[in-house]
Short mmCIF file of C-alpha atoms and ligand atoms in Angstrom, two decimals:
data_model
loop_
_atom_site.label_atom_id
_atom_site.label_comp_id
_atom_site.label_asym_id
_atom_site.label_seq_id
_atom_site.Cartn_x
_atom_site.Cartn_y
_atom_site.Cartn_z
CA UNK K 21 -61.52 13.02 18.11
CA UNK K 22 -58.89 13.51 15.82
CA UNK K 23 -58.95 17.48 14.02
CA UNK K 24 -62.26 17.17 11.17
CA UNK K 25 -62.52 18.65 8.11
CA UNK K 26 -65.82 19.39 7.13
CA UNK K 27 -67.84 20.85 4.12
CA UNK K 28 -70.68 23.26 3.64
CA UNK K 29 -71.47 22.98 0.07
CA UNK K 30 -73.63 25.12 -1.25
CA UNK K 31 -74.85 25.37 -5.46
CA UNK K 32 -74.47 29.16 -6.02
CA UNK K 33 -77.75 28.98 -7.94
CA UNK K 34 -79.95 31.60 -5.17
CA UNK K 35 -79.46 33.23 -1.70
CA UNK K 36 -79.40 30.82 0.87
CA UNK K 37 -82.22 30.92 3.98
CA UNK K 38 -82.62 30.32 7.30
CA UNK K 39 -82.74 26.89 5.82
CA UNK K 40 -79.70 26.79 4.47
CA UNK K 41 -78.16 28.56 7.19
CA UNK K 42 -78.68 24.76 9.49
CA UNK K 43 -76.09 22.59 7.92
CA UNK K 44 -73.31 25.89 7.32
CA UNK K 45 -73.58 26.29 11.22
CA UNK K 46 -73.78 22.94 12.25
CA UNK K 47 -70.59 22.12 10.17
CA UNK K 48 -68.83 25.43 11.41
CA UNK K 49 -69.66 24.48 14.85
CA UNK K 50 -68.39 20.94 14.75
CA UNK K 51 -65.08 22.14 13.21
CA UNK K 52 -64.87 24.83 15.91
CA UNK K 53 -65.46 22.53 19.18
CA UNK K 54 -63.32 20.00 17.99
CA UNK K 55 -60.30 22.03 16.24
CA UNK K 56 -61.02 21.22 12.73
CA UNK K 57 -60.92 22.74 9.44
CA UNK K 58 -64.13 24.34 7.66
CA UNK K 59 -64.05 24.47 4.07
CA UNK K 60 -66.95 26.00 2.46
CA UNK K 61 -67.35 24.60 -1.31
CA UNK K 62 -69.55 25.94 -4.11
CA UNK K 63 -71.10 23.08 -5.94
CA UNK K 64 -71.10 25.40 -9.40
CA UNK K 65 -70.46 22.96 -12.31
CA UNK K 66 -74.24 24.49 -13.37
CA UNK K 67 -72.58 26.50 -14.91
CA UNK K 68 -75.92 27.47 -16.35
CA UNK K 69 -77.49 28.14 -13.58
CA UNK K 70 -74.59 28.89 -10.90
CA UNK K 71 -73.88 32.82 -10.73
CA UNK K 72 -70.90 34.46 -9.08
CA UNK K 73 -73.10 37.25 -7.66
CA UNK K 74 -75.12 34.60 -5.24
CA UNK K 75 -71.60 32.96 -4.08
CA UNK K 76 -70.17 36.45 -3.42
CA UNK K 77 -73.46 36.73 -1.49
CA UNK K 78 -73.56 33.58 0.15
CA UNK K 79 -70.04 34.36 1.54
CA UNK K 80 -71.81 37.92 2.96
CA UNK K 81 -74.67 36.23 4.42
CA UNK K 82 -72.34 33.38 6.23
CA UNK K 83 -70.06 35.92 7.36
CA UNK K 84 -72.69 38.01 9.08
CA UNK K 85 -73.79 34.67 10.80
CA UNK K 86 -70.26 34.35 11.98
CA UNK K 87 -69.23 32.11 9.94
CA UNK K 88 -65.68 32.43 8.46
CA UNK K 89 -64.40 29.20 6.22
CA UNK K 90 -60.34 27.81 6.37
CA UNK K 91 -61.14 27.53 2.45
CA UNK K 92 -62.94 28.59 0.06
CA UNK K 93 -63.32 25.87 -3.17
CA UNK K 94 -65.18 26.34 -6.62
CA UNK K 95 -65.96 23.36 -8.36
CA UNK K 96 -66.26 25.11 -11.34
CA UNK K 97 -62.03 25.40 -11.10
CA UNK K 98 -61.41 21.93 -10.50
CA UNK K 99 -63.44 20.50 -13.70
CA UNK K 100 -59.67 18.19 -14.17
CA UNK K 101 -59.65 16.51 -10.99
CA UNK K 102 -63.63 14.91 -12.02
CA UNK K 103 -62.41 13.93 -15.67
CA UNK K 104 -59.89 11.82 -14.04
CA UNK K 105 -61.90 10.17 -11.95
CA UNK K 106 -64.80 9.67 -14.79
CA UNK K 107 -61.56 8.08 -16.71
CA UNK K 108 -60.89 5.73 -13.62
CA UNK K 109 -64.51 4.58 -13.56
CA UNK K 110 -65.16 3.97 -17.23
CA UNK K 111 -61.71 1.85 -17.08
CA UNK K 112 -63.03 0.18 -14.31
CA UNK K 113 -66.37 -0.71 -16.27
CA UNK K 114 -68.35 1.47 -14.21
CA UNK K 115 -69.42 4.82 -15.65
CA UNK K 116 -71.19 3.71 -18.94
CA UNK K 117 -72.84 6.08 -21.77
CA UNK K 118 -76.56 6.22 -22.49
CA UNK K 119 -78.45 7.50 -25.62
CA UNK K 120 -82.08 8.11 -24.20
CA UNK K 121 -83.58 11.23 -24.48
CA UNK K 122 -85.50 13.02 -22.24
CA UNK K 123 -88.58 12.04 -23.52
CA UNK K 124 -87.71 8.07 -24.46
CA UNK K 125 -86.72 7.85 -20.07
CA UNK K 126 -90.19 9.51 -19.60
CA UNK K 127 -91.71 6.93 -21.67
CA UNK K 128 -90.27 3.92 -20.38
CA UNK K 129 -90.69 5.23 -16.88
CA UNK K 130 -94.84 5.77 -17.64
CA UNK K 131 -94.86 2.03 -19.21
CA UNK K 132 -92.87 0.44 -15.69
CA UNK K 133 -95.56 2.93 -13.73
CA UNK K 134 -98.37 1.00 -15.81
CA UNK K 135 -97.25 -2.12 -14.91
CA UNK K 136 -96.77 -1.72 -11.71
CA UNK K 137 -92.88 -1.80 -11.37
CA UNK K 138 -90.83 0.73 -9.81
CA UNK K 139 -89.46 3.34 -11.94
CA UNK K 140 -85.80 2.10 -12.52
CA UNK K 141 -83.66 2.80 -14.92
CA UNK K 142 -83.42 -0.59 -16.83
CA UNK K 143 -80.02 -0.77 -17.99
CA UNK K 144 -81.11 -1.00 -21.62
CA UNK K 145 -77.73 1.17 -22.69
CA UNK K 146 -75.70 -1.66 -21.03
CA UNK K 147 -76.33 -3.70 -24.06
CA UNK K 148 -75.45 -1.89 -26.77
CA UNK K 149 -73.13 -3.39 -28.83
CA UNK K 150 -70.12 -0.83 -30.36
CA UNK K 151 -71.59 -0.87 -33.81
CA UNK K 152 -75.46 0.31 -31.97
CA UNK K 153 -73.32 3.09 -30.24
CA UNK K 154 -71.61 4.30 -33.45
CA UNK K 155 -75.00 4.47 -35.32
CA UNK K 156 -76.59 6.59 -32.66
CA UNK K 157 -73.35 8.41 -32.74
CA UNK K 158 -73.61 9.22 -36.15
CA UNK K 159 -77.09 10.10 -35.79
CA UNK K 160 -75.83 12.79 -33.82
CA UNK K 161 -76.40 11.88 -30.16
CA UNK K 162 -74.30 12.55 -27.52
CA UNK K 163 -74.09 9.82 -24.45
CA UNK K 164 -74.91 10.97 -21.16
CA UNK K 165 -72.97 8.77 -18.39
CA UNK K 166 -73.81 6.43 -15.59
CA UNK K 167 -72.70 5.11 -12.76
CA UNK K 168 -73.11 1.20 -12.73
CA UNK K 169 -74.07 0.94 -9.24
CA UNK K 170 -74.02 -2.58 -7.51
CA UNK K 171 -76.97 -3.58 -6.37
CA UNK K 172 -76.18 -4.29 -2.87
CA UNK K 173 -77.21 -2.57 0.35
CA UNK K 174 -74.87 -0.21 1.41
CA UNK K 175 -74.88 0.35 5.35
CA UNK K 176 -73.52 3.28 7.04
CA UNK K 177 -73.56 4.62 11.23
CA UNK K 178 -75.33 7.80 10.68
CA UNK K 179 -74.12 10.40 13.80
CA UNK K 180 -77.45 11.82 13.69
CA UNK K 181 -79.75 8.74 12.45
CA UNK K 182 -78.04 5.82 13.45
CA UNK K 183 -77.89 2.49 11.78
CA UNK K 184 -78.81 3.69 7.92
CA UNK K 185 -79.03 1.00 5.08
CA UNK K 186 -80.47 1.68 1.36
CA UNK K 187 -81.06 -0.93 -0.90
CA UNK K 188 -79.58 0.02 -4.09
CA UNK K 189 -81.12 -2.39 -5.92
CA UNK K 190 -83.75 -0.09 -5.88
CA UNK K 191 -81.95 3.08 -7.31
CA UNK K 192 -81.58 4.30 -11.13
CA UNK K 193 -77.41 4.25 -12.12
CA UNK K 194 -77.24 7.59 -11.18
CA UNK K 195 -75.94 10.25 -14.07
CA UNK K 196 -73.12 11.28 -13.40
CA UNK K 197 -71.96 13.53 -16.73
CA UNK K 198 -74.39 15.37 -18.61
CA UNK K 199 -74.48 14.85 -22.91
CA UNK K 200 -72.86 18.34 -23.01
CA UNK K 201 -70.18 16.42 -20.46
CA UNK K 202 -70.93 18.63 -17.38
CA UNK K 203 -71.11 17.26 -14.08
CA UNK K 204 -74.25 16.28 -11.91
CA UNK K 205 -73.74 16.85 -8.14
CA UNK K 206 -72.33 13.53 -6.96
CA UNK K 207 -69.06 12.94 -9.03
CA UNK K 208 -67.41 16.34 -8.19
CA UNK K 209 -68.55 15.95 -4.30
CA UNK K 210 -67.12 12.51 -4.01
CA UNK K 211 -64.18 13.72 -5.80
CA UNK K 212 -63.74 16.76 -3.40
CA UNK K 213 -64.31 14.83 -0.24
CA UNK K 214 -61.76 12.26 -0.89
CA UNK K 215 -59.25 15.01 -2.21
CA UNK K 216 -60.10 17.23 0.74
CA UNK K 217 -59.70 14.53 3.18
CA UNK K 218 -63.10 15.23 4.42
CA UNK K 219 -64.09 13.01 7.83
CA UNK K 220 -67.47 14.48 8.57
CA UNK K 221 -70.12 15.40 5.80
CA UNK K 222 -73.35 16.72 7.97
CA UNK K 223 -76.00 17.87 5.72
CA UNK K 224 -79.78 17.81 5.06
CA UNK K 225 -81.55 14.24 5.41
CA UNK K 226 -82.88 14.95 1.48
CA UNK K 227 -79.39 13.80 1.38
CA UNK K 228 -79.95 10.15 2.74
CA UNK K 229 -80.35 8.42 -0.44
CA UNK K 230 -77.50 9.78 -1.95
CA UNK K 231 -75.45 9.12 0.28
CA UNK K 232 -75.45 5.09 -0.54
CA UNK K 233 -74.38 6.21 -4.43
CA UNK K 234 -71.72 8.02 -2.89
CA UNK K 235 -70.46 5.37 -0.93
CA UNK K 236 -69.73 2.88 -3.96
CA UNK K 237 -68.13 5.78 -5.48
CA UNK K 238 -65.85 6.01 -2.95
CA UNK K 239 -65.00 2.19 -3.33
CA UNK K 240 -64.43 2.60 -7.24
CA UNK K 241 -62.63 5.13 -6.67
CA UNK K 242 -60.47 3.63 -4.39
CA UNK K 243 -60.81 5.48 -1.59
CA UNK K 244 -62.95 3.22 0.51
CA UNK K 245 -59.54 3.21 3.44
CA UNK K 246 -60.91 6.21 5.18
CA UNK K 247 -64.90 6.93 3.85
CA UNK K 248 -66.08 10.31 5.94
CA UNK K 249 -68.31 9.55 8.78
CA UNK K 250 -72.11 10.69 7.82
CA UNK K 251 -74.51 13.12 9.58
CA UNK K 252 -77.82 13.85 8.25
CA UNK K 253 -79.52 16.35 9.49
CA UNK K 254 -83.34 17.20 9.93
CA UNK K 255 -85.43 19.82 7.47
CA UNK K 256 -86.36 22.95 9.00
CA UNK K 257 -89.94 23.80 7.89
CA UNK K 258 -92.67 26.22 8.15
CA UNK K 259 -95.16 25.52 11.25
CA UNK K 260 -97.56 25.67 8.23
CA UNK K 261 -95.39 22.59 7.08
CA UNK K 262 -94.29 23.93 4.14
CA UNK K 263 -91.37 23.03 2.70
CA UNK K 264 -88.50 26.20 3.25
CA UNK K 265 -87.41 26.74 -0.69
CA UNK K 266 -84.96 29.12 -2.15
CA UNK K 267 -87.69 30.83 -3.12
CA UNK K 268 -88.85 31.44 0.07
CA UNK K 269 -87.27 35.26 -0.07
CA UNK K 270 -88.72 36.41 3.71
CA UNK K 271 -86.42 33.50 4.90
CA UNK K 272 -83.56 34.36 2.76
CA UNK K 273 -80.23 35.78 5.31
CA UNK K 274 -80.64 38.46 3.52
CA UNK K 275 -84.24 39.42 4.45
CA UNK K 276 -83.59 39.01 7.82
CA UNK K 277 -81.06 41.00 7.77
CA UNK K 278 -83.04 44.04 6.01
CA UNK K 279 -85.84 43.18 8.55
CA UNK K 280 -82.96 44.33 11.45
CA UNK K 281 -82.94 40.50 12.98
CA UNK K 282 -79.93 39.72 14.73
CA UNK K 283 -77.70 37.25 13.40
CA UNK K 284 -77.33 35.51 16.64
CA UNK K 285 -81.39 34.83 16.69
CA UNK K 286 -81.22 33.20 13.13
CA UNK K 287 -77.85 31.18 13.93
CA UNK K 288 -79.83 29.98 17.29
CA UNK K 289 -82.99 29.20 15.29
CA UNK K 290 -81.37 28.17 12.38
CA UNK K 291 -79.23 25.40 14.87
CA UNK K 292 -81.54 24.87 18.10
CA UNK K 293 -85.15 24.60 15.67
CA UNK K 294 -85.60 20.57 16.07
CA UNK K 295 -82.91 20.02 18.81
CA UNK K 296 -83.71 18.75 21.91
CA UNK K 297 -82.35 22.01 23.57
CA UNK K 298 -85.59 24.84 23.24
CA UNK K 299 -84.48 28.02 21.34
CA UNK K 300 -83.39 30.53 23.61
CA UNK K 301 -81.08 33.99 23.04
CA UNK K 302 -77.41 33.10 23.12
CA UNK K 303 -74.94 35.73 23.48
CA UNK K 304 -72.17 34.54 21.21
CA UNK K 305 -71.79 31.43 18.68
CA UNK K 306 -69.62 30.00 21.45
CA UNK K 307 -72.39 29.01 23.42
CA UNK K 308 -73.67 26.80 20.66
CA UNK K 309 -70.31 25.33 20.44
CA UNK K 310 -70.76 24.27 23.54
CA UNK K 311 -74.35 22.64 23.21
CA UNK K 312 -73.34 20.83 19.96
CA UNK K 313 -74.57 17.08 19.68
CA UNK K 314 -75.65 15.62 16.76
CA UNK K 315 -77.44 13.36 18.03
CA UNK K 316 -79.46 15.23 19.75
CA UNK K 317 -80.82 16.28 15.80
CA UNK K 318 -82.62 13.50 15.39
CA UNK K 319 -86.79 13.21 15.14
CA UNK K 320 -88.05 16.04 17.06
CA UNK K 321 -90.14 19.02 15.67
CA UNK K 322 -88.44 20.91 13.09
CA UNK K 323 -90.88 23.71 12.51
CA UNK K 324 -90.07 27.29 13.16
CA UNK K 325 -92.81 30.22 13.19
CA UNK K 326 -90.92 33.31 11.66
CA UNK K 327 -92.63 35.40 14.64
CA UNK K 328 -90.49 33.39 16.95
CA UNK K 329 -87.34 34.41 15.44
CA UNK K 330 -88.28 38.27 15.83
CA UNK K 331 -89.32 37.68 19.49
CA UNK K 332 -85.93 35.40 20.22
CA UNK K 333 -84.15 38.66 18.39
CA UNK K 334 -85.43 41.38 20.39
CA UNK K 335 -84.85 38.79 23.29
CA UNK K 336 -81.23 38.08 22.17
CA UNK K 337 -80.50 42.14 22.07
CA UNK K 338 -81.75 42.50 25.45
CA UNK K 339 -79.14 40.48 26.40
CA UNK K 340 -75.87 41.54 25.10
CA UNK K 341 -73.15 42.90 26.76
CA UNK K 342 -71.99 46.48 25.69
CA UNK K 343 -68.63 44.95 24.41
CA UNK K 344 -70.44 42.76 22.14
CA UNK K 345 -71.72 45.93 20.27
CA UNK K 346 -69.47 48.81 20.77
CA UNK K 347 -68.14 48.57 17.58
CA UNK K 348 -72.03 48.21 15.69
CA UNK K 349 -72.83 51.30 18.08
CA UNK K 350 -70.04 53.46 16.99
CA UNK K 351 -71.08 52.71 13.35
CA UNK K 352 -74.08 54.49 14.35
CA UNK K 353 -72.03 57.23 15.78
CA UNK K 354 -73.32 56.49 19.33
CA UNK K 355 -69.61 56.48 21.12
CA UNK K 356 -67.75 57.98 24.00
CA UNK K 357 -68.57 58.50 27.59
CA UNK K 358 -71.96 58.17 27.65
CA UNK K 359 -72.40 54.67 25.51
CA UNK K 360 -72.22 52.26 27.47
CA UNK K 361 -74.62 53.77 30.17
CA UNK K 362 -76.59 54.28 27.22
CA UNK K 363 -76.94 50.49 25.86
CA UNK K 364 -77.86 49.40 29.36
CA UNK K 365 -80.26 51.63 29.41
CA UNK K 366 -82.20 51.01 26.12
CA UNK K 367 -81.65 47.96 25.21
CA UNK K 368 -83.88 45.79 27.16
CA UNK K 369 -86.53 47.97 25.19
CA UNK K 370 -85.56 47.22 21.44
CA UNK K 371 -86.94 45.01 18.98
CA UNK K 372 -84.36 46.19 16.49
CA UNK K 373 -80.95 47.54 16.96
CA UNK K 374 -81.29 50.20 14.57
CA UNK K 375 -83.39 51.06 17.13
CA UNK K 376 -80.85 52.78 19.22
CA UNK K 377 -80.64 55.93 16.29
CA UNK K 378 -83.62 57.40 17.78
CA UNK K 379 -83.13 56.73 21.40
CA UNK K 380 -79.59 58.15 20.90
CA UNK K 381 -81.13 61.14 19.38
CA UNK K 382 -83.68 61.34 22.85
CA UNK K 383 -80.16 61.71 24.36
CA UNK K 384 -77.99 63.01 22.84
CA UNK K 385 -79.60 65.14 19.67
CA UNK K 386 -82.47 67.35 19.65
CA UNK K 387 -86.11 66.42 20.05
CA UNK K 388 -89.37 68.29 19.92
CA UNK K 389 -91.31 67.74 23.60
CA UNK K 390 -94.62 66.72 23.47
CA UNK K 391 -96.73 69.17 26.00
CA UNK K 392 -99.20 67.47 28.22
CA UNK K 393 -99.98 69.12 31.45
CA UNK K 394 -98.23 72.50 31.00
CA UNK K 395 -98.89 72.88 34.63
CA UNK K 396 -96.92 69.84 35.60
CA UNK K 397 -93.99 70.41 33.68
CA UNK K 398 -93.57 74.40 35.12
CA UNK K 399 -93.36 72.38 38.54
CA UNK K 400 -91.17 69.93 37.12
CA UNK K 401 -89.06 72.53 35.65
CA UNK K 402 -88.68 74.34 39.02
CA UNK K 403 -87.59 71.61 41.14
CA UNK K 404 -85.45 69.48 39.04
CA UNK K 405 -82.29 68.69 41.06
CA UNK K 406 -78.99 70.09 40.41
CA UNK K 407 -76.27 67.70 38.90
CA UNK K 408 -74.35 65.39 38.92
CA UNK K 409 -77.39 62.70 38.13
CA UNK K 410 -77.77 59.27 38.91
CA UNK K 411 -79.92 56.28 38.45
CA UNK K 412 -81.67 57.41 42.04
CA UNK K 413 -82.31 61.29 40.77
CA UNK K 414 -85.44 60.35 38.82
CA UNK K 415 -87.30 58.53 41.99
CA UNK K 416 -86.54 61.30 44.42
CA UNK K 417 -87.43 64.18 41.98
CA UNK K 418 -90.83 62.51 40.75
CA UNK K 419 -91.32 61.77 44.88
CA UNK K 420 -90.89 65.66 45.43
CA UNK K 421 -93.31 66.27 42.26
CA UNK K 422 -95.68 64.07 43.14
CA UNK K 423 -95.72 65.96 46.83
CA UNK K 424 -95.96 68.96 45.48
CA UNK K 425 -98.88 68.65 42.55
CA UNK K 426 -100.47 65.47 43.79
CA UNK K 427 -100.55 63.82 40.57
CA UNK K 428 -99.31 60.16 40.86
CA UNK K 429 -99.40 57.14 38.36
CA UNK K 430 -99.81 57.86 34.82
CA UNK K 431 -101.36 61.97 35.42
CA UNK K 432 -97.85 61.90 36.91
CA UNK K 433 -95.29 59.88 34.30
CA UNK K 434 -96.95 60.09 31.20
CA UNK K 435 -97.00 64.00 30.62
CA UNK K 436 -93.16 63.83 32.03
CA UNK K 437 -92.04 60.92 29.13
CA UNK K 438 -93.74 62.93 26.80
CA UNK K 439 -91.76 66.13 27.50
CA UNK K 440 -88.60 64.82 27.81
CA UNK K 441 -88.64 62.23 24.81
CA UNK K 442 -91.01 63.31 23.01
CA UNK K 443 -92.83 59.81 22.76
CA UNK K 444 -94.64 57.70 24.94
CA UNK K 445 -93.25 54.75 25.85
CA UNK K 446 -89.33 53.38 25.82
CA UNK K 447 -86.86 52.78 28.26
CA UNK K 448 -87.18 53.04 31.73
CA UNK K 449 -86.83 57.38 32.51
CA UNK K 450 -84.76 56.39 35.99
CA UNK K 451 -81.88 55.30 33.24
CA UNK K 452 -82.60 57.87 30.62
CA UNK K 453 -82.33 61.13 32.50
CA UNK K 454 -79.04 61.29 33.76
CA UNK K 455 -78.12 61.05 30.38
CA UNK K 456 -80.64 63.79 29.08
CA UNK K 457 -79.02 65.80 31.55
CA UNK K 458 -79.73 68.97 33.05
CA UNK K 459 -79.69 71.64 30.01
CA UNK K 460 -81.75 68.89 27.96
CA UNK K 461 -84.28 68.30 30.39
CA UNK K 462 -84.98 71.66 31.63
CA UNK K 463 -85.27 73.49 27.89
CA UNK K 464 -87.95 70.41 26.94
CA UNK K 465 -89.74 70.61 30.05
CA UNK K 466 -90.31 74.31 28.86
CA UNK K 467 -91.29 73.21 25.53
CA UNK K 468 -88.47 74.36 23.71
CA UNK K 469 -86.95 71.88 20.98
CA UNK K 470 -83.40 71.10 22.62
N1 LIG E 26 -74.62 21.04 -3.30
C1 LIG E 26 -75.32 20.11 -2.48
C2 LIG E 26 -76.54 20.79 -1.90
O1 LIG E 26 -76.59 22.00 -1.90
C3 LIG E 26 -74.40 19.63 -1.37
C4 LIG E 26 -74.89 18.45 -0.64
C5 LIG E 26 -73.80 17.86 0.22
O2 LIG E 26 -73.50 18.46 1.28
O3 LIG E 26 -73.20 16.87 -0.15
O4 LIG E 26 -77.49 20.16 -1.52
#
């Protein structure tokens, strides 16, 4: 394949979710594994509703997923490029104003309901002579614009659905500028994916019937030479099968964020959910380069249980390689000679990274031992081995205790975690002592706070 350039276009009108967080990877991805560009787009001409704060936050939430964009477009900047081509369409007898209100559509869609008839916008502006457009003019209205669509079906080779076809005889003309002459969605992104030379839009299937609208507009336009191929994705949803919204805020990237769930867990959910490969802890994005296929997307169960994205988190943390976080360890001040040893010791025990504050402070900061079996711990005091420590010291001191006091199995291990960590479960002691070390161990198995 020739280099893509692909879209994620967001509306800056909320945080985006795990939701949201499918079609951004899935177009990051493809550009990756086949060389391409990424361009990440916000669909603001809301301008109403679209807020700078929830791009600038979109950008933080896609960047903590990994995801870093070629290009960064507002729509809201480009409002001259979409007047031009609403100029090209009304000289081409396409884009034609409308006087309805609100209220009159609502009524003529409840009367085509009544009857039986789909409810289709019925063209009614279309025969307007001038002198009916100047009196509603001069009544004060203000047209609203559509798209005279043709009513053919439009066919396309969906990567992800295969052979797609909508009847457009059965759509509304679409709106495409507002009476206050702002733009609806589909103008400005046909506009931007001809200008962008996009060849690959991959988005949600909600997307489907849209996508026949946007195909005509790329005719009138003129730029039916090289149309971008189509990918429609499936909806992630709830296992309750609910509907993910952007109100859904324990979803949001955010949230999981603040909940301490690793990024790679969400982008693995967020990609692997309704794929035919089963969600499973990945160590870097590559690896989901690598398993890209869109058509693997197609029909299979889309529902994710929020549980499983904490359990494929902890699971993804047990699996990363000390390089992968030195730099997220150091933030935490846990550096030099001892962190590496460290992360291989705790972190097959974390749920959450932030996590590895309090084991760090187990080994490297002060604790307050938790006194069991004082009689245990004056023998364990006695015969702990002299340094240097390794992973074998802890099996061939707790042999030597174990001869000498008789305790075994938990009378044995339990009083001994509880003295040197001060807590009663965590990562396995054998790994954690010989970085207590010596003057550490000894003071707590005398009680002391050290
Ligand atoms: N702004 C649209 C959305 O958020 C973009 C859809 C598309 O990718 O064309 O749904």
């Amino acid at each position: 394949m020739s280099q893509p350039t692909v879209r994620f276009a967001p509306s800056p009108t909320g945080y985006i979710h795990i939701g949201n967080a499918r079609p951004a990877l899935l177009n990051y991805l493809f550009a990756r594994k086949h060389h391409g560009e990424f361009i990440l787009r916000f669909d603001d001409t809301d301008l109403e509703r679209s807020k700078e704060e929830y791009a600038r936050a979109i950008e933080v939430d896609l960047a903590w997923l990994g995801v870093v964009p070629d290009l960064i477009l507002h729509q809201s900047q480009r409002l001259s490029l979409y007047a031009s081509a609403a100029q090209v369409l009304r000289d081409a007898g396409r884009l034609y104003p409308c006087y309805e209100t609100a209220e009159e559509l609502d009524r003529k869609r409840k009367r085509q309901q009544a009857r039986g008839l789909p409810p289709v916008y019925d063209r009614a502006a279309l025969a307007l002579s001038a002198s009916e457009r100047a009196r509603l003019e001069a009544e004060g209205r203000r047209p609203h614009w559509r798209f005279l669509l043709d009513q053919t079906i439009v066919r396309w080779e969906d990567l992800v659905r295969g052979e797609s076809h909508i009847d457009c005889a059965s759509l509304s003309d679409p709106v495409l500028v507002r009476a206050d002459g702002s733009y609806l969605y589909t103008l400005p992104s046909v506009v931007d994916d001809i200008d962008q030379h996009i060849t690959h839009v991959i988005r949600g299937e909600d997307h489907v019937t849209n996508t026949a609208v946007q195909i005509q507009l790329i005719d009138a336009l003129g730029a039916s030479g090289h149309p971008p191929v189509f990918a429609h994705h499936n909806l992630l949803s709830l296992v309750t099968g609910e509907a993910l919204s952007k109100r859904l805020g324990s979803l949001s990237i955010g949230a999981l964020r603040e909940q301490g769930i690793e990024a790679l867990a969400v982008a693995a959910a967020a990609v692997l959910t309704g794929s035919s490969i089963a969600l499973h802890p990945i160590k870097s994005l590559d690896e989901l380069v690598q398993s890209l296929d869109l058509g693997q997307l197609s029909r299979t169960q889309t529902r994710l249980d929020p549980a499983d994205i904490a359990a494929l988190s902890a699971r993804t943390l047990h699996g990363l390689p000390f390089e992968s976080v030195r730099d997220r360890l150091a933030a935490h001040d846990v550096a030099g000679h001892k962190a590496r040893d460290f992360w291989h010791a705790v972190r097959g025990n974390l749920s959450t990274f932030l996590e590895v504050v309090d084991w760090w402070r187990v080994v490297e900061g002060e604790i307050a031992p938790v006194v069991e079996d004082r009689e245990l711990l004056a023998v364990a005091h006695d015969s702990l081995p002299e340094e240097p420590w390794d992973l074998a010291t802890w099996a061939s001191w707790t042999k030597r205790l174990k001869e000498r006091t008789g305790r075994a199995g938990k009378a044995l291990f339990h009083p001994l975690r509880l003295a040197l960590t001060g807590l009663d479960r965590g990562p396995e002691l054998a790994a954690l002592l010989p970085l207590i070390g010596r003057i550490k161990a000894s003071a707590r198995l005398s009680g002391h706070v050290a």
